[in-house]
PDB file of C-alpha atoms and ligand atoms in Angstrom:
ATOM      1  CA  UNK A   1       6.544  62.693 221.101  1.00  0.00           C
ATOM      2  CA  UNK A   2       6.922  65.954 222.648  1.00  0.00           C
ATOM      3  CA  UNK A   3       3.638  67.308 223.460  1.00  0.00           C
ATOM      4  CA  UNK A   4       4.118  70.774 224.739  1.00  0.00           C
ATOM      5  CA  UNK A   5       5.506  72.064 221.303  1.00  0.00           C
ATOM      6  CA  UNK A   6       4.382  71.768 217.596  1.00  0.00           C
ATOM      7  CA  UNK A   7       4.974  73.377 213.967  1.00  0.00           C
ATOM      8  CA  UNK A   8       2.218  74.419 211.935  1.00  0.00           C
ATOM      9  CA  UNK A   9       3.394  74.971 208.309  1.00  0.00           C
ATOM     10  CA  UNK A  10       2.411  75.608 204.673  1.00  0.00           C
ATOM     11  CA  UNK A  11       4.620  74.642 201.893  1.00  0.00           C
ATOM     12  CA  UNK A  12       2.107  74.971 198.754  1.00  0.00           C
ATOM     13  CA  UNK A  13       4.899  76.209 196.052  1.00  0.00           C
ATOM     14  CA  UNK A  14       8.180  73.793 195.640  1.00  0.00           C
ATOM     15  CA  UNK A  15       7.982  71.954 199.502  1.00  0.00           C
ATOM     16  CA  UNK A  16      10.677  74.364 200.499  1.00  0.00           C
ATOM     17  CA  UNK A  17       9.572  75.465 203.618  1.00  0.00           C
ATOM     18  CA  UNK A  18       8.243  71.775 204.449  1.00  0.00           C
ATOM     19  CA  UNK A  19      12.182  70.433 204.351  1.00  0.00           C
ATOM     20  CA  UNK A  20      12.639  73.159 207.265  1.00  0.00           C
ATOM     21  CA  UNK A  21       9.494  72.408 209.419  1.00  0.00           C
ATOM     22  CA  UNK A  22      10.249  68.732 208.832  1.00  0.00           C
ATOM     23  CA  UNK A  23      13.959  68.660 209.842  1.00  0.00           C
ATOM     24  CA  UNK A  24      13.016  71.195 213.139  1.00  0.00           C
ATOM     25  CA  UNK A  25      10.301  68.657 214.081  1.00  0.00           C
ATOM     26  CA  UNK A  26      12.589  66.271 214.279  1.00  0.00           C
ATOM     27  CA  UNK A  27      15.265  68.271 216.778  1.00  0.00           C
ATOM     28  CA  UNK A  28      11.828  68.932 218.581  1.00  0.00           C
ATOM     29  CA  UNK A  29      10.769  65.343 218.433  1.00  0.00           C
ATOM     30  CA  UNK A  30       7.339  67.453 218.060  1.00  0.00           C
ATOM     31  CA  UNK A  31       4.384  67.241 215.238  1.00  0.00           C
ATOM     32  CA  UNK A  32       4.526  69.460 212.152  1.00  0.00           C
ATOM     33  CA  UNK A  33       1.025  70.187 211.236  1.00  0.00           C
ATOM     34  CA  UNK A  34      -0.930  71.473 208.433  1.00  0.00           C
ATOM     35  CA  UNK A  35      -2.964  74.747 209.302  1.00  0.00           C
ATOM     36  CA  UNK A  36      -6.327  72.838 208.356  1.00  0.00           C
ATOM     37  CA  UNK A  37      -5.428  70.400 211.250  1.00  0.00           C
ATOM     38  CA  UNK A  38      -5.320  73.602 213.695  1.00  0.00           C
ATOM     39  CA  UNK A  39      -9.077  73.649 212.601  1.00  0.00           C
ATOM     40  CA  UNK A  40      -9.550  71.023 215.168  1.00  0.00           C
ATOM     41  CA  UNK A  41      -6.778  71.494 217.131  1.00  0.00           C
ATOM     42  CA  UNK A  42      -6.761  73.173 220.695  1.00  0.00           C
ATOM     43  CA  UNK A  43      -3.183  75.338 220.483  1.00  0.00           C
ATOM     44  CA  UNK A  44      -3.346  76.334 223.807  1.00  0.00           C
ATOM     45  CA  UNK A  45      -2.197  73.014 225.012  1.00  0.00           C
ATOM     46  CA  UNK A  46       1.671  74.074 223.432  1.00  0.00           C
ATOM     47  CA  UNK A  47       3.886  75.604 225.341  1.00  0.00           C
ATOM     48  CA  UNK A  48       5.801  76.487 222.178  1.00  0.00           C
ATOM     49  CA  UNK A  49       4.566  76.967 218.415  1.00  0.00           C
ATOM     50  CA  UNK A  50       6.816  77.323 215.230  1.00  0.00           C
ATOM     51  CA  UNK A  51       4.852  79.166 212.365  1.00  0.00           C
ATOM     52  CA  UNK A  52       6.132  78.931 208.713  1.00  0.00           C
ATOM     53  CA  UNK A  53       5.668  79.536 205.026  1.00  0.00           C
ATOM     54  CA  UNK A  54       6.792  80.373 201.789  1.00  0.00           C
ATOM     55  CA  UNK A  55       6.301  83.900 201.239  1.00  0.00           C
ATOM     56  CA  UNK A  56       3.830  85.238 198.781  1.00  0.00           C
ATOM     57  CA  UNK A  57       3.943  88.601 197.692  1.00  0.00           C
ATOM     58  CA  UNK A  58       5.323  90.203 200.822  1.00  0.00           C
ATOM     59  CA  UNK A  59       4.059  87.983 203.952  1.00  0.00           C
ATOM     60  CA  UNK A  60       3.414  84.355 205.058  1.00  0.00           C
ATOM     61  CA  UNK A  61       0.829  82.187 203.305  1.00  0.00           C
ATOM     62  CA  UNK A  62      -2.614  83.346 204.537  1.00  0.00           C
ATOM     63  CA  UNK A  63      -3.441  80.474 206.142  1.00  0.00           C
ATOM     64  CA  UNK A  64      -1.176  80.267 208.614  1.00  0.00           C
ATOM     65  CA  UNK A  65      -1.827  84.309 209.335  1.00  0.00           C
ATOM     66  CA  UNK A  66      -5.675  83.010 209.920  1.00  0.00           C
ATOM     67  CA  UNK A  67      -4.309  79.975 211.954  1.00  0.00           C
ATOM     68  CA  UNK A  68      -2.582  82.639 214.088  1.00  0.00           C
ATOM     69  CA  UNK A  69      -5.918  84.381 214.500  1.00  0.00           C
ATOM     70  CA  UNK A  70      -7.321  81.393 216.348  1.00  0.00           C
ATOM     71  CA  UNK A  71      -4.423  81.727 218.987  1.00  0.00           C
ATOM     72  CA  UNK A  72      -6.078  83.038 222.351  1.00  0.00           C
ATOM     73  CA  UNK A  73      -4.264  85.725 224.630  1.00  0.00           C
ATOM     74  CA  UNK A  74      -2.565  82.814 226.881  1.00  0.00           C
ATOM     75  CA  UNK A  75       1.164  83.053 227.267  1.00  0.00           C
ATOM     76  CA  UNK A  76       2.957  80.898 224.928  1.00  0.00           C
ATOM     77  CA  UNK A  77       6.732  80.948 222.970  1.00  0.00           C
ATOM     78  CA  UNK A  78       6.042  81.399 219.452  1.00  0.00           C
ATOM     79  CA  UNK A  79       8.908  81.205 216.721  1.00  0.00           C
ATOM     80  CA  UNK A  80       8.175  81.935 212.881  1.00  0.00           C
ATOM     81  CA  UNK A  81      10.395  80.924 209.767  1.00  0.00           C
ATOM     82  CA  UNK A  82       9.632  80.952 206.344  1.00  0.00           C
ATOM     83  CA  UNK A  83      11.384  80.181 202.842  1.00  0.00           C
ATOM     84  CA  UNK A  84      11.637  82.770 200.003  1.00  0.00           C
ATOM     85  CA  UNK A  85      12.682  83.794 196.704  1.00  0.00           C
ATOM     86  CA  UNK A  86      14.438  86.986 197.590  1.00  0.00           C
ATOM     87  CA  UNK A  87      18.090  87.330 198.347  1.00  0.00           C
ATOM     88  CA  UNK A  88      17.061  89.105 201.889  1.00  0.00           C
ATOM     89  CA  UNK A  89      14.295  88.570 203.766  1.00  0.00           C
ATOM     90  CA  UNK A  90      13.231  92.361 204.458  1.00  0.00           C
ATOM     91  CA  UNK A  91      10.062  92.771 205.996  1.00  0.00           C
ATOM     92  CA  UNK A  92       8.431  89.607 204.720  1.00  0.00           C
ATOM     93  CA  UNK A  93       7.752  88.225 208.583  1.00  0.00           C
ATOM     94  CA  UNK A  94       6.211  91.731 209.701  1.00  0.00           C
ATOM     95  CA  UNK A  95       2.440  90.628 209.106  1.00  0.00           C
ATOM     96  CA  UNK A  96       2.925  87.728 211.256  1.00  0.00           C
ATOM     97  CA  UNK A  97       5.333  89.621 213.992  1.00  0.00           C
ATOM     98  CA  UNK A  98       2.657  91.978 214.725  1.00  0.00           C
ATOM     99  CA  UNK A  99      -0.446  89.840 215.063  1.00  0.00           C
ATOM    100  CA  UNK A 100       1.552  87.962 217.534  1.00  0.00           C
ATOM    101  CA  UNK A 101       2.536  90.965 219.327  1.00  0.00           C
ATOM    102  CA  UNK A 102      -1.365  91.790 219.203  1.00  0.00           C
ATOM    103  CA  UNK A 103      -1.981  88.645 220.604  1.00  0.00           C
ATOM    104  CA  UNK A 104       0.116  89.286 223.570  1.00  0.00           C
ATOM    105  CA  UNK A 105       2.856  86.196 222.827  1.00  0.00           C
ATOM    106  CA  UNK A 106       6.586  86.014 223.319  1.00  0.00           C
ATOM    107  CA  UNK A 107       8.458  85.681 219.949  1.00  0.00           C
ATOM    108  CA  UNK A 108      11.691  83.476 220.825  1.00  0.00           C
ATOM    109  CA  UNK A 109      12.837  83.511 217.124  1.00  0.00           C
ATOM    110  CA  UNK A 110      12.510  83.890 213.553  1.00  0.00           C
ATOM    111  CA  UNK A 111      14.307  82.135 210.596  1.00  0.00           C
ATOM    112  CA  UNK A 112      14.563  82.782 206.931  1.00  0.00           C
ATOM    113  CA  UNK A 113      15.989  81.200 203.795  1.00  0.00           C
ATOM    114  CA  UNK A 114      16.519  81.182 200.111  1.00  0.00           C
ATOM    115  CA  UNK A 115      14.334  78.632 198.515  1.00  0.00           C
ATOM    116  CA  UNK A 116      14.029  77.697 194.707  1.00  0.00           C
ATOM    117  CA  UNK A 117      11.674  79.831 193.006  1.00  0.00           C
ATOM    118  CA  UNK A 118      10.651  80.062 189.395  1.00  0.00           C
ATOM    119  CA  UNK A 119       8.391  83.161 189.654  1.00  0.00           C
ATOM    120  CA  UNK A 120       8.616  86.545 187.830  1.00  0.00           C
ATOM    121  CA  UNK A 121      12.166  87.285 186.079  1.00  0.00           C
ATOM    122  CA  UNK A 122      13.446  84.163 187.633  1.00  0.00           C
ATOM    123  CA  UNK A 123      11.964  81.730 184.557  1.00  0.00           C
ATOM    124  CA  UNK A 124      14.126  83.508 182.292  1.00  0.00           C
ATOM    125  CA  UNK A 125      17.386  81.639 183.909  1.00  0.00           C
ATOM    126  CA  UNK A 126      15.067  78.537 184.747  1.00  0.00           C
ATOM    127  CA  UNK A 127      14.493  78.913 188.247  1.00  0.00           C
ATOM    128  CA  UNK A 128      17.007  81.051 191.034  1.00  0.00           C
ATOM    129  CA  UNK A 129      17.837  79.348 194.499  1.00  0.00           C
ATOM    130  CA  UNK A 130      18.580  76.011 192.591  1.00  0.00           C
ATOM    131  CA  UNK A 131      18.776  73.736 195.060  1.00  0.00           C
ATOM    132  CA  UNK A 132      17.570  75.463 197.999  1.00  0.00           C
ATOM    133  CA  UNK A 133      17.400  75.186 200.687  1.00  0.00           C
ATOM    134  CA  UNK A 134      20.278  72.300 201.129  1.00  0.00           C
ATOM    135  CA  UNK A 135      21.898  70.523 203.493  1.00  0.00           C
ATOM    136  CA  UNK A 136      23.743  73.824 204.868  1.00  0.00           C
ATOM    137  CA  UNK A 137      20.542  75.681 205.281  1.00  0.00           C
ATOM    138  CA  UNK A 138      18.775  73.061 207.197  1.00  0.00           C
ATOM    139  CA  UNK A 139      21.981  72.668 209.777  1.00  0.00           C
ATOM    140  CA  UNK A 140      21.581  76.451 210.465  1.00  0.00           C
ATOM    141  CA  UNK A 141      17.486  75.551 210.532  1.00  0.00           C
ATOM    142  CA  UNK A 142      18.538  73.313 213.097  1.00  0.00           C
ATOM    143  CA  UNK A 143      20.956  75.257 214.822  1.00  0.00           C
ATOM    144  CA  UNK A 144      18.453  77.935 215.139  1.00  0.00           C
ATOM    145  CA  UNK A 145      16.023  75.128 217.313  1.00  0.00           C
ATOM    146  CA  UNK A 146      19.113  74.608 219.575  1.00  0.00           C
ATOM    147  CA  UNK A 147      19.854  78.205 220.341  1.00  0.00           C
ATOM    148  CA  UNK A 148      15.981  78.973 220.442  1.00  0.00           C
ATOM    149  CA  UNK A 149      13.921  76.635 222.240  1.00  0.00           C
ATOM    150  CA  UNK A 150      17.270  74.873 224.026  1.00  0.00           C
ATOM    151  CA  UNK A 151      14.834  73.438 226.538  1.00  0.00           C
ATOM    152  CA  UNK A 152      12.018  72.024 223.672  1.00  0.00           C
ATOM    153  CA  UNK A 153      14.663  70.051 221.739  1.00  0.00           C
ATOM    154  CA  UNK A 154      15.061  66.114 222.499  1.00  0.00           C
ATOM    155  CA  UNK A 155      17.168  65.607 225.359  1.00  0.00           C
ATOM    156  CA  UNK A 156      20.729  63.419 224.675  1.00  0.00           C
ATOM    157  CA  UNK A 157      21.257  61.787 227.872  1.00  0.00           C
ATOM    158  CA  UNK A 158      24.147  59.826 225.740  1.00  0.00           C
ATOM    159  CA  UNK A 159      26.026  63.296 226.580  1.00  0.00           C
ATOM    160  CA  UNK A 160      25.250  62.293 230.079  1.00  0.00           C
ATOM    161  CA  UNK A 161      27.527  59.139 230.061  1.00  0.00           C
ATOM    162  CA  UNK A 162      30.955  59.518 231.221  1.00  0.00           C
ATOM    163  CA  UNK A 163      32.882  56.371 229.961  1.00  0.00           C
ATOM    164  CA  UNK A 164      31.055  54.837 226.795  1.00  0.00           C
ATOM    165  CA  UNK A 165      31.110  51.231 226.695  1.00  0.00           C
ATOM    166  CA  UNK A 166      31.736  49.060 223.151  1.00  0.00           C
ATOM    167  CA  UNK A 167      28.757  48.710 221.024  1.00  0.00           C
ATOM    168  CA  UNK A 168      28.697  44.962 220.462  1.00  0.00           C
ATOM    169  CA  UNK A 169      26.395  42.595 218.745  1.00  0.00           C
ATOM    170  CA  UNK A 170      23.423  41.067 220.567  1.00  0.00           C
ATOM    171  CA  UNK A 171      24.759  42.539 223.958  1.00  0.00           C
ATOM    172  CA  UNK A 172      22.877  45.971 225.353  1.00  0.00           C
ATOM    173  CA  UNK A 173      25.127  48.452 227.020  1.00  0.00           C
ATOM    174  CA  UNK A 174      23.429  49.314 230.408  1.00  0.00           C
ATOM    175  CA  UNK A 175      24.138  53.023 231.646  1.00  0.00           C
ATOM    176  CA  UNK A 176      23.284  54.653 235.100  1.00  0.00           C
ATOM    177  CA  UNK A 177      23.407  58.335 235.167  1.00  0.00           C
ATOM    178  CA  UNK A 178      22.138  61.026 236.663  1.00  0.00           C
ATOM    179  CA  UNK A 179      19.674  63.492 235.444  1.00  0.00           C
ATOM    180  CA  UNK A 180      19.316  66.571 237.565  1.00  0.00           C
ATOM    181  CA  UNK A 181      20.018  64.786 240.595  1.00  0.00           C
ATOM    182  CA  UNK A 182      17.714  61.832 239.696  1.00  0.00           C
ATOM    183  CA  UNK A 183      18.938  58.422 238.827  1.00  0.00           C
ATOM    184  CA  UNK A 184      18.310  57.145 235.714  1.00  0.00           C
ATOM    185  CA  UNK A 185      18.578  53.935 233.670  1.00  0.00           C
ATOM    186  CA  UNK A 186      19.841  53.663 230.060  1.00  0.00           C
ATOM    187  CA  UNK A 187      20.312  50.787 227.962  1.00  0.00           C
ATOM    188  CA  UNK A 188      21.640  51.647 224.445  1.00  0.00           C
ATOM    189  CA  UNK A 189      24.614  53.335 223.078  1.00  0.00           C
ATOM    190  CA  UNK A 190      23.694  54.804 218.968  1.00  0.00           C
ATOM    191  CA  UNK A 191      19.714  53.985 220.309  1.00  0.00           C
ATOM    192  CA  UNK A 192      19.938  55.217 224.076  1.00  0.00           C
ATOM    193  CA  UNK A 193      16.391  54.222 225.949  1.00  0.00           C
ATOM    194  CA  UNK A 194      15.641  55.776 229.054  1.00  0.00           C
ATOM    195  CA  UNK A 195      14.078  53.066 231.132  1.00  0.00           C
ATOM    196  CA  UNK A 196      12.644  55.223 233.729  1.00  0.00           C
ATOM    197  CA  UNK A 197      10.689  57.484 230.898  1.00  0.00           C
ATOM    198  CA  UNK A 198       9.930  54.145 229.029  1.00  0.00           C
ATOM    199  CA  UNK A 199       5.923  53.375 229.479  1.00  0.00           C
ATOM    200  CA  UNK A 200       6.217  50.020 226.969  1.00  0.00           C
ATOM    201  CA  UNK A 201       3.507  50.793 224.983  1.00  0.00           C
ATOM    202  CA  UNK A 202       5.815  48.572 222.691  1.00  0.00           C
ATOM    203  CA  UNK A 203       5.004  51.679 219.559  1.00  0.00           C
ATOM    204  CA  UNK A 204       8.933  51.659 218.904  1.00  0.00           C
ATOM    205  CA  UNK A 205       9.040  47.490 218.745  1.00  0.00           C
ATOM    206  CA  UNK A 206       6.331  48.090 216.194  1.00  0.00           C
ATOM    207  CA  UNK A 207       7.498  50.861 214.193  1.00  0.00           C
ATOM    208  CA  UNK A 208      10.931  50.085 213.813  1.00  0.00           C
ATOM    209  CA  UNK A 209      11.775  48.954 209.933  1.00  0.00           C
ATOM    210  CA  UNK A 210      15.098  47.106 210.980  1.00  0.00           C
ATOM    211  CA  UNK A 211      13.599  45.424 214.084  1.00  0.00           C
ATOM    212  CA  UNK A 212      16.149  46.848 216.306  1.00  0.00           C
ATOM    213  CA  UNK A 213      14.203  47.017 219.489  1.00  0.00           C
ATOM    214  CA  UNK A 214      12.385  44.556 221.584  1.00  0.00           C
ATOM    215  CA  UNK A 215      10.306  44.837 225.269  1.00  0.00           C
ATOM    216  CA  UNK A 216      11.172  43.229 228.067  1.00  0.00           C
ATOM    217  CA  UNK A 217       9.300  43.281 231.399  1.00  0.00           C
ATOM    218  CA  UNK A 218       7.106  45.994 229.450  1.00  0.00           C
ATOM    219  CA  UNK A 219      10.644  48.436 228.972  1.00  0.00           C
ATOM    220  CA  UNK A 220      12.054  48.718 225.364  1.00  0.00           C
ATOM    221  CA  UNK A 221      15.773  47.927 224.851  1.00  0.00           C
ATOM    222  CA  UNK A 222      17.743  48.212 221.890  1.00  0.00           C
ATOM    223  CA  UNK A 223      18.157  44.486 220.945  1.00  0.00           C
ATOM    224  CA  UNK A 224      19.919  45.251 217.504  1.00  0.00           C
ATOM    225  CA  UNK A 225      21.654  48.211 217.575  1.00  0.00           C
ATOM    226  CA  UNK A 226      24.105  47.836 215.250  1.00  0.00           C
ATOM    227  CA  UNK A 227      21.085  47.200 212.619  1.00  0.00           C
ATOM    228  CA  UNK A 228      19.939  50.897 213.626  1.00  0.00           C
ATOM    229  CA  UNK A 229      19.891  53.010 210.339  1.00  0.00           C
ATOM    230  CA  UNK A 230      19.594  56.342 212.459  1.00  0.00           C
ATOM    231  CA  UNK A 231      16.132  56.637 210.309  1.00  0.00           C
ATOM    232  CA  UNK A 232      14.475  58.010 213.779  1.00  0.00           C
ATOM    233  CA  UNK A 233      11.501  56.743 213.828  1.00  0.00           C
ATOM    234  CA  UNK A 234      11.569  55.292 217.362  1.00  0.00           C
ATOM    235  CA  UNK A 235      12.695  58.811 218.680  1.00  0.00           C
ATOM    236  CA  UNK A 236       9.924  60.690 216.915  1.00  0.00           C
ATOM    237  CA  UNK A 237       7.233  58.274 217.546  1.00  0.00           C
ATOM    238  CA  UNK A 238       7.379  58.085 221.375  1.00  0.00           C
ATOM    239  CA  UNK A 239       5.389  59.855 223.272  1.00  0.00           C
ATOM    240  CA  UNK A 240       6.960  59.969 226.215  1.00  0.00           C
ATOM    241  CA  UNK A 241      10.785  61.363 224.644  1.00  0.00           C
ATOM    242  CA  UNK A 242      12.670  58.264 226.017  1.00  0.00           C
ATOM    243  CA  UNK A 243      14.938  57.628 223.307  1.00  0.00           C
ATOM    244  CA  UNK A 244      17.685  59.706 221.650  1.00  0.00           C
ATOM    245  CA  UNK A 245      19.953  58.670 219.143  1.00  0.00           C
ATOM    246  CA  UNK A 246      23.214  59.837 218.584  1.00  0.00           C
ATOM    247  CA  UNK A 247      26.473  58.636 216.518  1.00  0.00           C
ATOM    248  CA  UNK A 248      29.777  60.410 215.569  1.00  0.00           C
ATOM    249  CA  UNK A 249      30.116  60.750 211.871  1.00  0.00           C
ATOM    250  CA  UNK A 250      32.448  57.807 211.989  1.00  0.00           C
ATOM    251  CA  UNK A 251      29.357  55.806 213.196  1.00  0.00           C
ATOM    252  CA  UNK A 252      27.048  57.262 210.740  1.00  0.00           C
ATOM    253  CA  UNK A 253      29.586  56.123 207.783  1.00  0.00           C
ATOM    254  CA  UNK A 254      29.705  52.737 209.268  1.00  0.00           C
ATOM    255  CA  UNK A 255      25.917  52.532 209.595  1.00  0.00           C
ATOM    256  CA  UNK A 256      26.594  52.988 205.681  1.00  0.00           C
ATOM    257  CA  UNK A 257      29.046  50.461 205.085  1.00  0.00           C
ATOM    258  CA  UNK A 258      27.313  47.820 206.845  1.00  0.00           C
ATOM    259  CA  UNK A 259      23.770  48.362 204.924  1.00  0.00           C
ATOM    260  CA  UNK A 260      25.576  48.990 202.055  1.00  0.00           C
ATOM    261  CA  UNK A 261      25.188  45.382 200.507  1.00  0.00           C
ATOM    262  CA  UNK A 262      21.592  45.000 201.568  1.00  0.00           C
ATOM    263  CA  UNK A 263      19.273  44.300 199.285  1.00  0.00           C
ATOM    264  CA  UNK A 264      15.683  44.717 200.947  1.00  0.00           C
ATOM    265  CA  UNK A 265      14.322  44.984 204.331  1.00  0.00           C
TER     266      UNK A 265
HETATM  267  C1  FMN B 301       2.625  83.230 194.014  1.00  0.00           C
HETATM  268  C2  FMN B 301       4.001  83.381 194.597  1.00  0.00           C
HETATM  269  C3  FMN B 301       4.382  84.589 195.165  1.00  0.00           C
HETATM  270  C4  FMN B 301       5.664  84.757 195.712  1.00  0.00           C
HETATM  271  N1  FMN B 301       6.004  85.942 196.296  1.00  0.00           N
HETATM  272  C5  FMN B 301       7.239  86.101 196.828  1.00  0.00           C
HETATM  273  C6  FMN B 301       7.616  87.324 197.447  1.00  0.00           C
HETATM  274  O1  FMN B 301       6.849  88.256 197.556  1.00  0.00           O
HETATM  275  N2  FMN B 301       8.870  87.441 197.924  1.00  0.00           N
HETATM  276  C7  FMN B 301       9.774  86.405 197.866  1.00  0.00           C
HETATM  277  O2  FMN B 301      10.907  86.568 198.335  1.00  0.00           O
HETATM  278  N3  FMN B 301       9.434  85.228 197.301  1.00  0.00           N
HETATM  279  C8  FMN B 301       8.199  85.044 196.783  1.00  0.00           C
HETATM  280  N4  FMN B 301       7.847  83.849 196.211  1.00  0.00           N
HETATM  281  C9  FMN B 301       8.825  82.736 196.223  1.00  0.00           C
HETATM  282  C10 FMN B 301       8.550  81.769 197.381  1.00  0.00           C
HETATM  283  O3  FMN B 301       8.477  82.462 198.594  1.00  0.00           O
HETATM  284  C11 FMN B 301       9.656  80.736 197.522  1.00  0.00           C
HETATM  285  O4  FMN B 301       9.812  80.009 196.336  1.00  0.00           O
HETATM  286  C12 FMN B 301       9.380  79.828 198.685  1.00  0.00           C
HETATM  287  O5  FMN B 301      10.540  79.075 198.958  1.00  0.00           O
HETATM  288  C13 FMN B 301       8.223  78.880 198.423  1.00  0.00           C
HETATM  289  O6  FMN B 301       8.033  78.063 199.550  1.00  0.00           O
HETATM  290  P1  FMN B 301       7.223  76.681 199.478  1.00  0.00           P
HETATM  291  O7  FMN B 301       7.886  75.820 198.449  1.00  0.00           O
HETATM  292  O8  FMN B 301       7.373  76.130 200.862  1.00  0.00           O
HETATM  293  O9  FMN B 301       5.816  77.017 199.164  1.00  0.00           O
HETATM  294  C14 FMN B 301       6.579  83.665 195.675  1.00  0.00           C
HETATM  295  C15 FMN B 301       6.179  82.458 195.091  1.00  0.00           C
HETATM  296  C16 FMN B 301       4.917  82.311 194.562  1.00  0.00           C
HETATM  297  C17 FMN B 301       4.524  80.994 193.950  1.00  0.00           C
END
């Protein structure tokens, strides 16, 4: 889990906003939190915090506005998105922009999209922004992370590897790269773990649904790989960012075909 970021969000309308906060937490491999959780939370651990919302009537949900009241005047990379009924976002993220500024941090980004909204005039037609936000909105959510906070986002040391070896059944592809001039182990091709960032706390063993993984002299491999559903799980839950997956989209249809007849877990 990456601990130097997280995303506190409200989504209290249609769980518009929560899609986007969700699907950036996972290009993050950080938390997304509620702002009731920041109650107890100590923000100035973060190096980086995502605020978001739905807007209502003009600005972000007031709790995340008090949430940003709790911020101290440390220096810290703060991006803000939000969800909305209005074709263009306007000055909707203006409240929030300047209580940052007043608390002396660095905004790195903002994002904004359509989402479904039955309010006002819109009930006559039965809703506008049917559908939003989709697929398309959360790749440019996404893209937005990767321009951003490039050096937040999980790291794909699969990139890393200059000739790819055959993913095979019961056999783990072992990798030795180099990582800004440090050597480094991976084992795993679609589930890449780095064995030198691997602590074996065993979590990803545990959480995995398909039983991909397994520990060996207390460092996970990827015993199964061609079980993997790309459901993520592993990557978000570890807490020390040592696994990435990554497939092609020919891989991700075959992850398809071959659950396709399966009938439980
Ligand atoms: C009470 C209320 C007030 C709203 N006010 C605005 C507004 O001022 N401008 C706007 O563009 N959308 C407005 N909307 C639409 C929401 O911003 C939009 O549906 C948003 O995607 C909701 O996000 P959520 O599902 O994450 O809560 C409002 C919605 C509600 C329920």
């Amino acid at each position: 889990m990456n601990q130097k970021c997280v995303i506190v969000y409200e989504s209290i309308y249609n769980g518009n906003t929560e899609k986007l906060a969700r699907a950036m937490a996972r290009t993050l491999g950080c938390r997304a939190i509620k702002p009731e959780e920041v109650l107890n939370a100590d923000l100035s651990q973060f190096k980086a915090i995502g605020f978001g919302s739905g807007i209502y009537f003009g600005s972000h949900h007031p709790t995340i506005l008090d949430a940003v009241k709790k911020l101290d005047h440390m220096e810290q990379d703060i991006f803000i998105f939000s969800s909305r009924g209005a074709p263009v976002l306007g000055k909707y993220h203006e409240p929030l922009k300047k209580m940052l500024k007043e608390k002396g941090k660095k905004l790195v980004g903002e994002f904004s999209v359509r989402g479904y909204d039955e309010t006002g005039p819109w009930v006559i037609i039965g809703g506008g922004n049917c559908g939003k936000p989709d697929e398309k909105d959360i790749k440019k959510a996404l893209k937005f992370i990767r321009k951003s906070l490039a050096e937040h986002c999980m790291p794909d040391y699969y990139e890393l590897i200059e000739s790819k070896m055959p993913v095979r059944d019961g056999f783990v592809n072992t990798y030795s790269i180099n990582v800004n001039g440090i050597p480094v182990i991976l084992k795993g091709d679609f589930v890449t773990i780095n064995q030198e960032a691997c602590i074996g706390c065993g979590k990803c063993v545990k959480i995995c649904p398909l039983r991909v993984l397994s520990l060996s002299e207390r460092k996970a491999f990827p015993f199964k790989e061609l079980d993997c559903t790309l459901c993520r799980l592993c990557e978000i839950n570890c807490s020390e960012r040592a696994i990435s997956l990554h497939y092609t989209w020919i891989d991700a249809i075959k992850v398809a075909v071959r659950h396709g007849k399966r009938k439980s877990l």
